[in-house]
XYZ file of C-alpha atoms in Angstrom:
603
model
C 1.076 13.055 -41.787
C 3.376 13.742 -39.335
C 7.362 12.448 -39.455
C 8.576 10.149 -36.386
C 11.027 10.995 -34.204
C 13.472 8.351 -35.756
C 13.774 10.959 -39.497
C 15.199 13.132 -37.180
C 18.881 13.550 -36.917
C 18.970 15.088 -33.832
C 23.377 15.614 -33.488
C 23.058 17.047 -36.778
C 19.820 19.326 -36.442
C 21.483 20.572 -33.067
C 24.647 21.266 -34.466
C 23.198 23.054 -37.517
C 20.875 25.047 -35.277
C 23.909 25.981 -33.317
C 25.796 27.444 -36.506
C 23.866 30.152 -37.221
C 24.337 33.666 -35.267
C 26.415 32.573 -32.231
C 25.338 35.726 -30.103
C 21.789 34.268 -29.636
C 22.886 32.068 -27.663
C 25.036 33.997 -25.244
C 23.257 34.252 -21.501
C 23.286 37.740 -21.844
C 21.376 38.111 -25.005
C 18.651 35.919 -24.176
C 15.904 38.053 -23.498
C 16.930 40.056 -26.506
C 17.001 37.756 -28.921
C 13.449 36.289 -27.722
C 12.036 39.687 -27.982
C 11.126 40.081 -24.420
C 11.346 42.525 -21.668
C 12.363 40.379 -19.158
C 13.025 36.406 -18.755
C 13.134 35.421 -15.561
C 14.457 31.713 -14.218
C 13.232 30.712 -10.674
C 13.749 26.951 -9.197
C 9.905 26.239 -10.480
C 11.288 26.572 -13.888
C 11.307 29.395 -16.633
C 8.615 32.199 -16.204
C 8.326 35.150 -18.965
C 6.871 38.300 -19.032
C 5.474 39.548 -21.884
C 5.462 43.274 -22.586
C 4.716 44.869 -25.325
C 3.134 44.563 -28.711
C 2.713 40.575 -29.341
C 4.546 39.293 -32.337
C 3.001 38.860 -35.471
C 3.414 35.325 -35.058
C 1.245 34.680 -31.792
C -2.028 33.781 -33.870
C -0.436 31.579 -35.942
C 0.835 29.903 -33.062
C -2.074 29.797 -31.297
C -3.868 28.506 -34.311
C -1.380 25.625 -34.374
C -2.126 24.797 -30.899
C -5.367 24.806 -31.480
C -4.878 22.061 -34.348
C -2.912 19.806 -32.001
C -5.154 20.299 -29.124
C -7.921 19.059 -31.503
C -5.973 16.029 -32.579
C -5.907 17.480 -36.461
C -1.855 17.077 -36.401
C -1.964 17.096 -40.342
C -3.785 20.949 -40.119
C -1.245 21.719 -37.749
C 2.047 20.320 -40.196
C 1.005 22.492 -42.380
C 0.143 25.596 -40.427
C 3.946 25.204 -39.430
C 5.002 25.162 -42.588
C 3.275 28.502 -43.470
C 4.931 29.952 -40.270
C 8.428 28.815 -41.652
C 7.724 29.643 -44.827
C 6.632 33.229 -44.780
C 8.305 36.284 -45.893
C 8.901 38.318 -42.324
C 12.003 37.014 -40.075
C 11.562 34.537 -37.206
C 12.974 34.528 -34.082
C 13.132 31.605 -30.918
C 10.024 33.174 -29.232
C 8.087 32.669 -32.233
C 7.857 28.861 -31.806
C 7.569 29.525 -27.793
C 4.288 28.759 -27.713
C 4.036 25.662 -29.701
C 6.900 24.365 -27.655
C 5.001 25.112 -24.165
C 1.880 22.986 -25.750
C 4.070 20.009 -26.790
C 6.102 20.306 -23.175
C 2.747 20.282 -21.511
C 1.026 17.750 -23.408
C 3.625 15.959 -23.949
C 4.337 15.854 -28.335
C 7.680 15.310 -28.791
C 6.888 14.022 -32.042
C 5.693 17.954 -32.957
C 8.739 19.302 -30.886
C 11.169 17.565 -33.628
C 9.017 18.788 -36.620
C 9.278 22.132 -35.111
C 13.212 21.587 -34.541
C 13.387 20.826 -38.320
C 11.817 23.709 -39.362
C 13.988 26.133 -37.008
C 16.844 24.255 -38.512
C 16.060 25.239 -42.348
C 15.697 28.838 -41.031
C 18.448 28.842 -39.307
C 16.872 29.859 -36.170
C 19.017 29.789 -33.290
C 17.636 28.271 -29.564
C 17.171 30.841 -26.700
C 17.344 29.035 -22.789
C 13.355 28.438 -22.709
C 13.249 26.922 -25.776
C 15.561 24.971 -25.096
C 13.996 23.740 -21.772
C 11.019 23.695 -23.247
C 12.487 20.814 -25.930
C 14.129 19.033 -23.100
C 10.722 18.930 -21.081
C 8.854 17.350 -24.572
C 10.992 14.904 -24.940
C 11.619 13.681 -21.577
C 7.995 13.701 -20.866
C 7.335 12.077 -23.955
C 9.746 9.356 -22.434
C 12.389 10.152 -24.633
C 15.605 10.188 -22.378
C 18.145 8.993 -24.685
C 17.430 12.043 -27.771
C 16.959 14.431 -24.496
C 20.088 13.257 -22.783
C 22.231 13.594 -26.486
C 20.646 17.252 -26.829
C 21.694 18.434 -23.344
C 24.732 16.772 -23.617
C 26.127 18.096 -27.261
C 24.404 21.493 -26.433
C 26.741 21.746 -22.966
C 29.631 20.995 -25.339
C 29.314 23.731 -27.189
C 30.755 27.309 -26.159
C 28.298 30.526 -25.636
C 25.747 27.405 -24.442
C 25.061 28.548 -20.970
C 24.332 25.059 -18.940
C 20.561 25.871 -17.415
C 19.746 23.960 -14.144
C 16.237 23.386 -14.863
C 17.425 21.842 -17.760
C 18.953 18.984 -16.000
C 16.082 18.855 -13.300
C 13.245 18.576 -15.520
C 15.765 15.523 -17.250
C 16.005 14.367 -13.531
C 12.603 14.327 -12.926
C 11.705 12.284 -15.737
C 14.699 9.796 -14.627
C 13.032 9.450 -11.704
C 9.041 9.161 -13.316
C 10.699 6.542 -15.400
C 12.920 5.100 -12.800
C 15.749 5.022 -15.359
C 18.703 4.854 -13.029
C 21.328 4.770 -15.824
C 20.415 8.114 -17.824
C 20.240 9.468 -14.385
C 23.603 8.671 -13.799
C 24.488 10.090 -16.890
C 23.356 13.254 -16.071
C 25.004 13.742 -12.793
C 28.093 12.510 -14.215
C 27.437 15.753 -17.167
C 26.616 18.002 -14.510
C 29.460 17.573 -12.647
C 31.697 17.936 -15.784
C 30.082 21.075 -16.629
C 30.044 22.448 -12.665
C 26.328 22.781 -12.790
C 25.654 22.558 -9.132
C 22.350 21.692 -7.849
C 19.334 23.499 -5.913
C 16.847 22.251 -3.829
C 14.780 21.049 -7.009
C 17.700 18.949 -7.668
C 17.886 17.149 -4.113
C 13.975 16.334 -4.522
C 14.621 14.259 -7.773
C 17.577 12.753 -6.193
C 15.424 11.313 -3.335
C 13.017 10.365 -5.767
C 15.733 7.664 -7.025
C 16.795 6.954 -4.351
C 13.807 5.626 -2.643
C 12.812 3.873 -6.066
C 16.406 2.221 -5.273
C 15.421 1.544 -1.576
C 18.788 3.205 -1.017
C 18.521 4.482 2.554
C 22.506 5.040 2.203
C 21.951 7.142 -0.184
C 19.224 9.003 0.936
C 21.343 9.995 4.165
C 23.982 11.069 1.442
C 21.811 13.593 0.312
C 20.579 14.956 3.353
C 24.584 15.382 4.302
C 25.074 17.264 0.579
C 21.845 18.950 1.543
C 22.655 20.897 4.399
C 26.318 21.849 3.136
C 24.463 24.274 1.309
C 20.518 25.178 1.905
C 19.111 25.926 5.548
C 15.632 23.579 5.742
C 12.304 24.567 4.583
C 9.203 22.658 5.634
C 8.920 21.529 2.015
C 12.552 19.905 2.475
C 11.919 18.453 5.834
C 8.846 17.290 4.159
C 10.929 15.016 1.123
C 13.141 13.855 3.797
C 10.398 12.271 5.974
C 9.263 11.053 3.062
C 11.927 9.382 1.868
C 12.667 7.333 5.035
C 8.847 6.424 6.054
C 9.119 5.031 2.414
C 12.365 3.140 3.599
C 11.726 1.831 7.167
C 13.640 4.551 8.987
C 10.970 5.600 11.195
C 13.899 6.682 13.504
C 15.296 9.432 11.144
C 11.673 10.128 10.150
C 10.379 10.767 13.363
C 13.574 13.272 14.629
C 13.503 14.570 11.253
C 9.198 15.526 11.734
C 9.769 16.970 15.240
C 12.701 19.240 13.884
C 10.152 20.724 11.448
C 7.558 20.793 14.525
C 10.094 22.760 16.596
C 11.059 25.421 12.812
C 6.993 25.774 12.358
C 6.280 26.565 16.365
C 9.438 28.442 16.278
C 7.316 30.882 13.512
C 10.330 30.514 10.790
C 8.420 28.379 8.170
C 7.095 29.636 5.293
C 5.190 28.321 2.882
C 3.673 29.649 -0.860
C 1.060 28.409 -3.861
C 2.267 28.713 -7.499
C -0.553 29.987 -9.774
C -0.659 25.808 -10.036
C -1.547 24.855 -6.745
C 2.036 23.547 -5.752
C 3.763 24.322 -2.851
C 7.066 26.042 -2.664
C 9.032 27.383 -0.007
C 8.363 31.240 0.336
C 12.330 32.215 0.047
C 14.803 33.245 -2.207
C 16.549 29.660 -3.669
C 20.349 30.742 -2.235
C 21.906 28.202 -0.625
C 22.564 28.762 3.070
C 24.070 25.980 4.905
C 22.084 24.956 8.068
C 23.936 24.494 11.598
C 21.135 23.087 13.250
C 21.546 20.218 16.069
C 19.724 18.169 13.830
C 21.545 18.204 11.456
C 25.309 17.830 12.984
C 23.804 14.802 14.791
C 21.389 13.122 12.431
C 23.608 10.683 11.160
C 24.770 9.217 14.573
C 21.178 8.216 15.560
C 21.665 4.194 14.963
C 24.282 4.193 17.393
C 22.439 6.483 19.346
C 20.963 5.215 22.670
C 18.705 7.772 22.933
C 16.893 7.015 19.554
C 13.070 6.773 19.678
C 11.738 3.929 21.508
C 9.610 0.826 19.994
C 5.920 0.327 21.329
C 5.571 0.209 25.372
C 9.176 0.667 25.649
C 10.637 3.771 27.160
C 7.239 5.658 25.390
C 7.444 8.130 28.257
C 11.064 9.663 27.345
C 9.347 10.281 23.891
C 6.665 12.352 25.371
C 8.655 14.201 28.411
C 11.633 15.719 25.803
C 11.735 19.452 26.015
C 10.425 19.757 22.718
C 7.297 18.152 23.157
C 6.792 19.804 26.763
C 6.519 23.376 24.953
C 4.506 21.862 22.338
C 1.957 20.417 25.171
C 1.856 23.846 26.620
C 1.486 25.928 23.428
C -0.181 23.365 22.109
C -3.896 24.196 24.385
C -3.219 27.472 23.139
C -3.930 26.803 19.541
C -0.133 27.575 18.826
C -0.762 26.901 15.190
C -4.157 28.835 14.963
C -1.996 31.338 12.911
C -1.290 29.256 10.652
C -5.227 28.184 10.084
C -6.008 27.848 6.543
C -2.415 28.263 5.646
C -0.317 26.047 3.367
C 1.858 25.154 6.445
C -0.875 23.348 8.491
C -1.773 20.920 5.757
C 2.160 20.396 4.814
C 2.585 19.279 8.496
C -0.354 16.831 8.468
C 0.860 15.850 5.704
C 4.252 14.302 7.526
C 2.942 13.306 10.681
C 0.446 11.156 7.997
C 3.714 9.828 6.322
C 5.517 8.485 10.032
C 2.185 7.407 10.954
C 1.988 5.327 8.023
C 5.277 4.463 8.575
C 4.567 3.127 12.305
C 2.106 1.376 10.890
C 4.610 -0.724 8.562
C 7.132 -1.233 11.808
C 3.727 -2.139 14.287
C 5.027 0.385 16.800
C 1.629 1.229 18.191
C 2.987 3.337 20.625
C 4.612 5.980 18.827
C 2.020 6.313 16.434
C -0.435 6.991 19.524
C 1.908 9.472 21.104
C 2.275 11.420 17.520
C -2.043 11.565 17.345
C -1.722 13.105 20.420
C 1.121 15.370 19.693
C -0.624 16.566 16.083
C -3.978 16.900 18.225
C -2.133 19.320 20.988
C -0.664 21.156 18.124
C -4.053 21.777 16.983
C -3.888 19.535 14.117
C -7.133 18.010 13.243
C -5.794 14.411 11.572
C -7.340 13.352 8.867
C -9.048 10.459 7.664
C -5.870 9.515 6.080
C -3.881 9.541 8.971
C -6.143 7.522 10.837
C -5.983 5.157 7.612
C -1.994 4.282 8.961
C -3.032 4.681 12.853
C -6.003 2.412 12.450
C -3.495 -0.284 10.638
C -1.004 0.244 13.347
C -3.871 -0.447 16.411
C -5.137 -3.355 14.427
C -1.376 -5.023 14.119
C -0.559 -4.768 17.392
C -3.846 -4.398 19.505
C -6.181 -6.080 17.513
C -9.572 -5.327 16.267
C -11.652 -4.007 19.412
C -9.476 -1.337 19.798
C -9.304 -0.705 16.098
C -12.970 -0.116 16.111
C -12.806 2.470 19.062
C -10.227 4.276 16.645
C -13.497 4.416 14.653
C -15.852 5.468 16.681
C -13.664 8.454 17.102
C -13.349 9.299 13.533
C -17.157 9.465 12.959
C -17.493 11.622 16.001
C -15.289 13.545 13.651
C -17.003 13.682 10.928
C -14.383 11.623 9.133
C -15.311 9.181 6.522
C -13.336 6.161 6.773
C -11.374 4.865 3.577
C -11.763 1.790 2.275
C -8.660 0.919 2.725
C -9.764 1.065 6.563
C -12.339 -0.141 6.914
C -10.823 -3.206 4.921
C -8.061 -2.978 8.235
C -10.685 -3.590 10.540
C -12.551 -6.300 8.666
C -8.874 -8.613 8.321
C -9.115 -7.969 12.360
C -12.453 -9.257 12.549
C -11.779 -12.768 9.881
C -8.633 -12.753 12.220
C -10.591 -13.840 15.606
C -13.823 -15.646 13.636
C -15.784 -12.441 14.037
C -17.363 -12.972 10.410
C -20.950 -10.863 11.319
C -18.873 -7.761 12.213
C -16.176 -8.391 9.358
C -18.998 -8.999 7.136
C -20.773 -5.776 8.049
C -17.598 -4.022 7.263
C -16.484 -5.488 4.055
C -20.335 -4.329 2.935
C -19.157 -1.196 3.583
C -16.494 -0.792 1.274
C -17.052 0.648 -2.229
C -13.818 0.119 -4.252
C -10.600 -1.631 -3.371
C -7.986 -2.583 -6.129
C -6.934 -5.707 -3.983
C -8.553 -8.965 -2.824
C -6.884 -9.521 0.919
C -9.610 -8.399 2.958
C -11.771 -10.901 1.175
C -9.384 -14.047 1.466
C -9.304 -13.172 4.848
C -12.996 -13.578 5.211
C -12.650 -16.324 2.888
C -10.338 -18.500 5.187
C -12.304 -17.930 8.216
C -15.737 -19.036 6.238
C -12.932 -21.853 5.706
C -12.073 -22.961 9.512
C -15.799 -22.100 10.249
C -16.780 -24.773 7.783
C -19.040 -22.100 6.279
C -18.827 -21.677 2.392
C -22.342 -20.422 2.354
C -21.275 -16.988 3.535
C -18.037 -16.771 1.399
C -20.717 -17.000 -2.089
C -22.380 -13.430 -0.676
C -18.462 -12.159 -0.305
C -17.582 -14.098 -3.809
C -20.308 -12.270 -5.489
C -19.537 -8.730 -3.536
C -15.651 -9.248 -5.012
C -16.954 -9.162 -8.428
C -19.305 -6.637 -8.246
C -16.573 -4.082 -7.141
C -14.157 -6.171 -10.002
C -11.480 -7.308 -7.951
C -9.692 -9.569 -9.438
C -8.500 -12.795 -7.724
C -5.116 -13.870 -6.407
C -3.180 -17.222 -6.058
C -4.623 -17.172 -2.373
C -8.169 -16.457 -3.669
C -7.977 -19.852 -5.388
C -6.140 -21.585 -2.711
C -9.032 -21.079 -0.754
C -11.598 -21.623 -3.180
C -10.283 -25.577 -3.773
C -10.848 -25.676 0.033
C -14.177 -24.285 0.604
C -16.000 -25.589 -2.724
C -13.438 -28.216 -4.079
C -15.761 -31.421 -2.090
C -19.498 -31.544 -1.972
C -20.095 -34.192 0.955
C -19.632 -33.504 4.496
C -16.651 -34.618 6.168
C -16.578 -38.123 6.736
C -19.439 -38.886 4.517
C -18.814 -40.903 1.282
C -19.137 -39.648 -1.977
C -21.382 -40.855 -4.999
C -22.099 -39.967 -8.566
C -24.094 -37.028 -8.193
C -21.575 -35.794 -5.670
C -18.511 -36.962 -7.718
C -20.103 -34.961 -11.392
C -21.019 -31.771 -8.875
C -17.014 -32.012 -7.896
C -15.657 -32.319 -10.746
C -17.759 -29.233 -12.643
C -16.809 -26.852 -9.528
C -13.507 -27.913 -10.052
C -13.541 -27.079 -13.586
C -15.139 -24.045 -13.223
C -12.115 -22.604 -10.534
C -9.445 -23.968 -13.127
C -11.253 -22.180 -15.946
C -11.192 -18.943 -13.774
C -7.657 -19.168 -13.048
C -6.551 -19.555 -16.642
C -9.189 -16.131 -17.923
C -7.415 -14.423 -14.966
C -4.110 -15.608 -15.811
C -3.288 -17.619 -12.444
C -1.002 -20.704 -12.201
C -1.596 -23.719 -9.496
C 0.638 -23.150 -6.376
C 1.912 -25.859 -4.388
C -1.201 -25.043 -2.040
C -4.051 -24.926 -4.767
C -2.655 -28.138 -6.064
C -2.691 -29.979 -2.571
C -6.526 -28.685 -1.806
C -7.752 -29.583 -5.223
C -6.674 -32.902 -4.480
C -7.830 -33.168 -1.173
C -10.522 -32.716 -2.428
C -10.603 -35.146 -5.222
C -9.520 -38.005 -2.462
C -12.622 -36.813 -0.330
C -14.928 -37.420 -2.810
C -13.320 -40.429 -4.056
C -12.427 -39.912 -7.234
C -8.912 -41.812 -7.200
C -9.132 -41.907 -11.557
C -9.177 -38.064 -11.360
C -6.604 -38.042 -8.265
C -4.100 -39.894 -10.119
C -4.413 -37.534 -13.599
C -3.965 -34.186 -11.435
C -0.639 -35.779 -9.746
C 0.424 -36.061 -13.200
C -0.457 -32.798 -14.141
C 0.693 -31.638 -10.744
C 4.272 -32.926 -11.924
C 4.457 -31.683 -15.272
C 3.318 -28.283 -13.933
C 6.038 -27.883 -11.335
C 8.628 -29.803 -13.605
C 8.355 -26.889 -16.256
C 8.879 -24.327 -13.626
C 12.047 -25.943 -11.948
C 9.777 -26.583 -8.724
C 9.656 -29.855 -6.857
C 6.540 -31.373 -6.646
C 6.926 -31.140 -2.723
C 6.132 -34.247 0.039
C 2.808 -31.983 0.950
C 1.316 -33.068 -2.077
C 2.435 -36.824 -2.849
C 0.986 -37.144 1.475
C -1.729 -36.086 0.013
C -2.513 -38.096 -2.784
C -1.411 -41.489 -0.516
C -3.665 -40.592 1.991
C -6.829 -40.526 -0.242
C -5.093 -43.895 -1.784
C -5.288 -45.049 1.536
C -8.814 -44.178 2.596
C -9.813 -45.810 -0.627
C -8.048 -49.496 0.466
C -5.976 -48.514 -3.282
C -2.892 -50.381 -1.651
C -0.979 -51.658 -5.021
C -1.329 -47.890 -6.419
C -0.294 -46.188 -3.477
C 3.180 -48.773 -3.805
C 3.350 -47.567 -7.539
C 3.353 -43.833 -6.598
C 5.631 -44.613 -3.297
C 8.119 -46.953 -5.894
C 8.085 -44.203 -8.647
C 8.771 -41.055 -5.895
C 11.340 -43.400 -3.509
C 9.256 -43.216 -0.986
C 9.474 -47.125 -0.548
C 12.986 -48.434 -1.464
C 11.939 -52.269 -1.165
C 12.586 -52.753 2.541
């Protein structure tokens, strides 16, 4: 059986670990001390070389791996112990490989055992090991024993303070949105004079946009280019960053200074043996002294700034910049680029201040930048129509939002469903239920019910609840799970049986009250409390049919309900119930209600 992380004494293990042979941990003994040739640290974090003969170690290792990967963590206790235990000499590199599985995995829970063990042998930590610790535990979400290790570690002398260290700590900050360990570790790394690389920056924006600190997202751009020149995978954060924050001003200047670096021909862009991009450059900071970036923090005040849909559109599209791009652009000035990490990292950002538009309904711009990407010979994708098809729809309307699609399946494109669930609010929007309908059909997952309450409230002013039941059904085929609205809606459309202006009877009044119960029952399985709106149509529709006993029992319940919450009951709803008390010639029980509420003082 494994130990838990809390039989750990991780100050003292540390500190122990740290007593034995100072010189393994000097920075210039490193690679020495792990038994390698060479140990290389890049900004993507700690590669190794191996060269060599392979320790004696390796299958046991391996073997141990093996165990864990299998889920036999008792097999792989002991196999540990046998490693510890054995009659030749350990070193750091011996437990690399154990360390890398429980990083990637995560197991911090393995990553102490194997601290213990190094800790009766006396084993000192080399740099990747010690990353490689850090990595388990944040990943394993545990930021407070990670944040003590780094920090009593730094403390120490001959302890070298490792950058990736910090970021991988960062990164996890940010995964967990755990502003206050973040702030920790800035505050270390500044005590220590860590400094920070462009790894650094990207969890920083990370925060901040978690935050929605626009403030300090311009911070870091000004920290930013103090020290580094841009790469497109920078430029690429940044837009990021403020599409995710409204700034579709900054976003947009910041997307056609990478437009102007990639025609220019001095962007570069790599794969790791992962798949991830990376900037193909050496990670020394250069500071940049591009316009951009001298001016990028005036543009609020700025009356040039980029203009809002219809207005001033053509001083967008006649700038200098966008004149060579138009001419280059019929030349295919990116068809060097053509299967190339750089094309997709640039769709990738026009995408982003698409989306972005989209949010602000600036139609306009996000026309003009379809029109830039297709002149730059960027095919958009159906993801980018995804945000230009939202920002037609918001601002056009629906018509224009299905030309949008004609286009993409002249493309080729497959619409998401996110889209085509766009176009379909459009269509409840103006009463066109065939078409929205047709395109809700169409739609094979979505993880959220609006589309459907917006067909739902048209089938509601259409007086049609035979055509919500098809959509009703279709919702939980695909499992989506209904909202407050959802219900809202439902009291309306199914709440009364009879007709308006008809009068209800017994089998009416029974067929009422069992729909009634059945919504009610819904909302409590799914977890759904009345709103001040569900409450008013459910007894609408108990007044409609007549049914003053039941009227009078949900007003109760209606003022318990909000009562517990700290919610007033609301005029809406007592209007309501008087109304039906009203229609019903119940005179002396509309004065109770109007006594009880002073709504009639005695006058």
């Amino acid at each position: 059986m494994h130990r838990t992380l809390a039989r750990f004494p991780l100050r003292s293990i540390a500190d122990s670990l740290l007593k034995s042979k100072p010189r393994q941990h000097g920075r210039r003994n490193v690679a020495e001390n792990m038994g390698y040739s060479r140990a290389l640290t890049t900004s993507k974090g700690l590669e190794f070389l191996v060269y060599g003969t392979e320790s004696t170690t390796r299958s046991m290792q391996m073997q141990i791996v093996d165990a864990l990967h299998l889920g036999d963590r008792s097999k792989a206790s002991n196999l540990l112990l046998d490693l510890g235990h054995g009659n030749h000499s350990l070193r750091p590199d011996d437990f690399v490989h154990i360390l890398n599985y429980c990083a990637r995995s995560p197991d911090p829970l393995f990553v102490m055992e194997t601290l213990r063990l190094m800790e009766e042998r006396e084993i000192g930590l080399n740099e990747i090991c010690y990353l490689l610790i850090v990595r388990a535990l944040c990943k394993g979400g545990y930021l407070e024993e990670a944040f003590n290790l780094i920090n009593f570690l730094g403390e120490r002398q001959g302890i070298y303070p490792i950058l990736s260290v910090y970021n991988s700590f960062l990164g996890a900050c940010a995964k967990m949105r755990n502003i206050f360990h973040a702030d920790q570790c800035l505050d270390l790394m500044e005590r220590q004079m860590v400094g920070k690389n462009e790894v650094t920056y990207s969890e920083l924006l990370k925060l901040a946009v978690w935050q929605k600190n626009l403030s300090a997202v311009h911070e870091i751009w000004k920290e930013y280019v103090k020290h580094y020149s841009f790469s497109i995978i920078s430029l690429r954060k940044f837009i990021w960053s403020f599409t995710r924050l409204g700034d579709l001003e900054s976003a947009y200047q910041t997307l056609q200074y990478m437009v102007a670096l990639v025609i220019r021909g001095s962007i570069f862009v790599n794969r790791t043996a992962e798949g991830k991009l990376y900037p193909y450059r050496i990670d020394i900071p250069i500071p940049s002294n591009g316009e951009l970036c001298s001016k990028k923090f005036d543009l609020k005040g700025n009356e040039h700034s980029i203009p809002s849909a219809y207005r001033n559109i053509e001083q967008c599209t006649t700038s200098s910049l966008e004149n060579r791009e138009a001419e280059s652009g019929r030349l295919g000035v990116l068809n060097r680029y053509e299967n190339m990490p750089v094309k997709k990292v640039l769709r990738w950002s026009f995408s982003d201040v698409i989306h972005a538009c989209a949010q602000a309904q600036n139609c306009g711009l996000a026309e003009q930048l379809i029109i830039q990407m297709k002149n730059l010979g960027l095919q958009p994708s159906s993801h980018t129509y995804d945000g230009f098809v939202r920002a037609v729809v918001s601002e056009r309307g629906y018509n224009d939002g299905m030309e949008v699609l004609k286009v993409m399946q002249q493309s080729n494109l497959k619409p998401y469903d996110s889209t085509l669930a766009t176009l379909s609010m459009g269509c409840s929007k103006v009463l066109e239920l065939d078409l929205a309908e047709s395109l809700l059909d169409q739609i094979s997952e979505c993880s959220y019910p609006h589309p459907y309450n917006a067909f739902l409230a048209a089938c509601d002013r259409m007086d049609q609840p035979e055509r919500a039941v098809k959509i009703l059904a279709k919702m939980k085929h695909l499992k989506i799970l209904p909202d407050i609205r959802t219900y809202e809606l439902l009291f309306s459309l199914f709440g009364n049986v009879n007709a308006p202006y008809e009068e209800g009877n017994m089998l009416s009044q029974v067929d009422t009250a069992k729909r009634i119960n059945a919504i009610e029952m819904d909302m409590a399985k799914n977890g759904v409390q009345h709103s001040h709106l569900s409450m008013k149509n459910l007894l609408k529709a108990l007044g409609a049919e007549g049914m003053i006993r039941e009227l009078i029992q949900y007003l109760q319940v209606a003022e318990n309900l909000f009562c517990r919450n700290n919610t007033y009951i609301g005029t809406p709803i007592y209007n309501t119930v008087l109304h039906s008390l009203v229609e019903a010639k119940e005179h002396f029980k509309m004065l109770q209600i109007c006594m009880c509420t002073g709504f009639y003082d005695g006058a």
